[in-house]
Every structure is written in C-alpha cells, then in structure tokens.
Amino acid sequence: MRFRRSLLLVMALIVGGGLGAVLPPKFEPVKIILFFAICSVLGEVFYRIDQRISKK
C-alpha cells in the first residue's frame, strides 16, 4: 500500500509540475483561472484514488 501511495504522490507532482510549466508561464488571468480549476479537479481525482488505495 505504501508503494501505491508513493507512486500516486509522484504522479500528482509530475502532473502538477507539468501543468505549472505549460499553463501559466506568463501572467494571463484566464490561464491562471484555468490552472486553478484543473488543479482542483485533479486534486479531487487524486484524493478519490488515494481513498480507494487506503481501503485495500
């Protein structure tokens, strides 16, 4: 179970870092709002995956 959670953490960091590098390199309000929206959705997805891993 620890390996799966560690792998999930690495995946979340890679996805978040990739989004951070792609979306808001310049200050554009629309891109910043889009970045926060995507991060919120992905945070919920990773949270649910973590809950499923924890149940096992």
Coordinates of N, CA and C in Angstrom, one line a residue:
M1 N 0.8 -1.2 0.0 CA 0.0 0.0 0.0 C 0.9 1.3 0.0
R2 N 2.0 1.2 0.7 CA 2.9 2.4 0.7 C 3.4 2.7 -0.6
F3 N 3.7 1.7 -1.4 CA 4.3 1.9 -2.7 C 3.3 2.5 -3.6
R4 N 2.0 2.1 -3.5 CA 0.9 2.7 -4.4 C 0.7 4.2 -4.0
R5 N 0.7 4.5 -2.7 CA 0.6 5.9 -2.3 C 1.7 6.7 -2.7
S6 N 2.9 6.2 -2.6 CA 4.1 6.9 -3.1 C 4.1 7.1 -4.6
L7 N 3.6 6.1 -5.3 CA 3.5 6.3 -6.8 C 2.4 7.3 -7.1
L8 N 1.4 7.3 -6.3 CA 0.3 8.3 -6.6 C 0.8 9.7 -6.3
L9 N 1.7 9.9 -5.2 CA 2.3 11.2 -4.9 C 3.2 11.6 -6.1
V10 N 4.0 10.7 -6.6 CA 4.9 11.1 -7.7 C 4.1 11.5 -8.9
M11 N 3.0 10.7 -9.2 CA 2.2 11.1 -10.4 C 1.5 12.5 -10.2
A12 N 1.0 12.8 -9.0 CA 0.4 14.1 -8.7 C 1.4 15.2 -8.9
L13 N 2.7 15.0 -8.4 CA 3.7 16.0 -8.6 C 4.1 16.2 -10.0
I14 N 4.2 15.1 -10.8 CA 4.5 15.2 -12.2 C 3.4 16.0 -12.9
V15 N 2.2 15.6 -12.7 CA 1.1 16.3 -13.4 C 1.0 17.7 -13.0
G16 N 1.1 18.0 -11.7 CA 1.0 19.4 -11.3 C 2.2 20.2 -11.8
G17 N 3.4 19.7 -11.8 CA 4.5 20.4 -12.4 C 4.4 20.6 -13.9
G18 N 3.9 19.6 -14.6 CA 3.7 19.8 -16.0 C 2.6 20.9 -16.3
L19 N 1.6 20.9 -15.5 CA 0.6 21.9 -15.7 C 1.2 23.3 -15.4
G20 N 2.0 23.3 -14.3 CA 2.6 24.6 -13.9 C 3.5 25.1 -15.0
A21 N 4.2 24.2 -15.7 CA 5.1 24.6 -16.7 C 4.4 25.0 -18.0
V22 N 3.3 24.4 -18.3 CA 2.6 24.6 -19.6 C 1.7 25.8 -19.5
L23 N 0.8 25.9 -18.5 CA -0.3 26.9 -18.5 C 0.1 28.3 -18.1
P24 N 0.7 28.6 -16.9 CA 0.9 30.0 -16.6 C 2.3 30.5 -16.7
P25 N 3.0 30.3 -17.8 CA 4.4 30.9 -17.9 C 4.3 32.4 -17.8
K26 N 3.3 33.0 -18.4 CA 3.1 34.5 -18.3 C 1.9 34.8 -17.5
F27 N 1.8 35.9 -17.0 CA 0.6 36.3 -16.2 C -0.6 36.6 -17.1
E28 N -1.4 35.6 -17.3 CA -2.7 35.8 -18.0 C -3.8 35.3 -17.1
P29 N -4.7 36.2 -16.8 CA -5.7 35.8 -15.8 C -6.5 34.5 -16.3
V30 N -6.8 34.4 -17.5 CA -7.6 33.2 -18.0 C -6.8 32.0 -17.8
K31 N -5.5 32.0 -18.0 CA -4.7 30.8 -17.8 C -4.5 30.5 -16.4
I32 N -4.4 31.5 -15.5 CA -4.3 31.2 -14.1 C -5.6 30.6 -13.6
I33 N -6.8 31.1 -14.0 CA -8.0 30.6 -13.5 C -8.2 29.1 -14.1
L34 N -7.8 28.9 -15.3 CA -7.8 27.5 -15.9 C -6.9 26.6 -15.1
F35 N -5.7 27.1 -14.7 CA -4.8 26.3 -14.0 C -5.4 25.9 -12.6
F36 N -6.0 26.8 -11.9 CA -6.6 26.5 -10.6 C -7.8 25.6 -10.7
A37 N -8.6 25.7 -11.8 CA -9.7 24.8 -12.0 C -9.2 23.4 -12.3
I38 N -8.2 23.3 -13.1 CA -7.7 21.9 -13.4 C -7.1 21.3 -12.2
C39 N -6.3 22.1 -11.4 CA -5.7 21.6 -10.2 C -6.8 21.1 -9.2
S40 N -7.9 21.9 -9.1 CA -8.9 21.5 -8.2 C -9.6 20.2 -8.6
V41 N -9.8 20.0 -9.9 CA -10.4 18.8 -10.3 C -9.5 17.6 -10.2
L42 N -8.2 17.8 -10.5 CA -7.2 16.7 -10.4 C -7.0 16.4 -8.9
G43 N -7.0 17.4 -8.1 CA -6.9 17.2 -6.6 C -8.0 16.2 -6.1
E44 N -9.2 16.5 -6.6 CA -10.3 15.6 -6.2 C -10.1 14.2 -6.7
V45 N -9.6 14.1 -8.0 CA -9.4 12.8 -8.6 C -8.3 12.0 -7.8
F46 N -7.2 12.7 -7.5 CA -6.1 12.0 -6.8 C -6.6 11.7 -5.3
Y47 N -7.4 12.5 -4.7 CA -8.0 12.2 -3.4 C -8.8 10.9 -3.4
R48 N -9.7 10.8 -4.4 CA -10.5 9.6 -4.5 C -9.7 8.3 -4.8
I49 N -8.6 8.5 -5.6 CA -7.8 7.3 -5.8 C -7.1 6.9 -4.5
D50 N -6.6 7.9 -3.8 CA -6.0 7.7 -2.5 C -6.9 7.0 -1.5
Q51 N -8.2 7.4 -1.5 CA -9.1 6.8 -0.6 C -9.3 5.3 -1.0
R52 N -9.4 5.0 -2.3 CA -9.5 3.6 -2.7 C -8.3 2.8 -2.4
I53 N -7.1 3.4 -2.5 CA -5.9 2.7 -2.1 C -5.9 2.4 -0.6
S54 N -6.4 3.4 0.2 CA -6.4 3.2 1.6 C -7.3 2.2 2.1
K55 N -8.4 2.0 1.4 CA -9.4 0.9 1.8 C -8.9 -0.5 1.6
K56 N -7.9 -0.7 0.7 CA -7.4 -2.0 0.5 C -6.5 -2.5 1.5

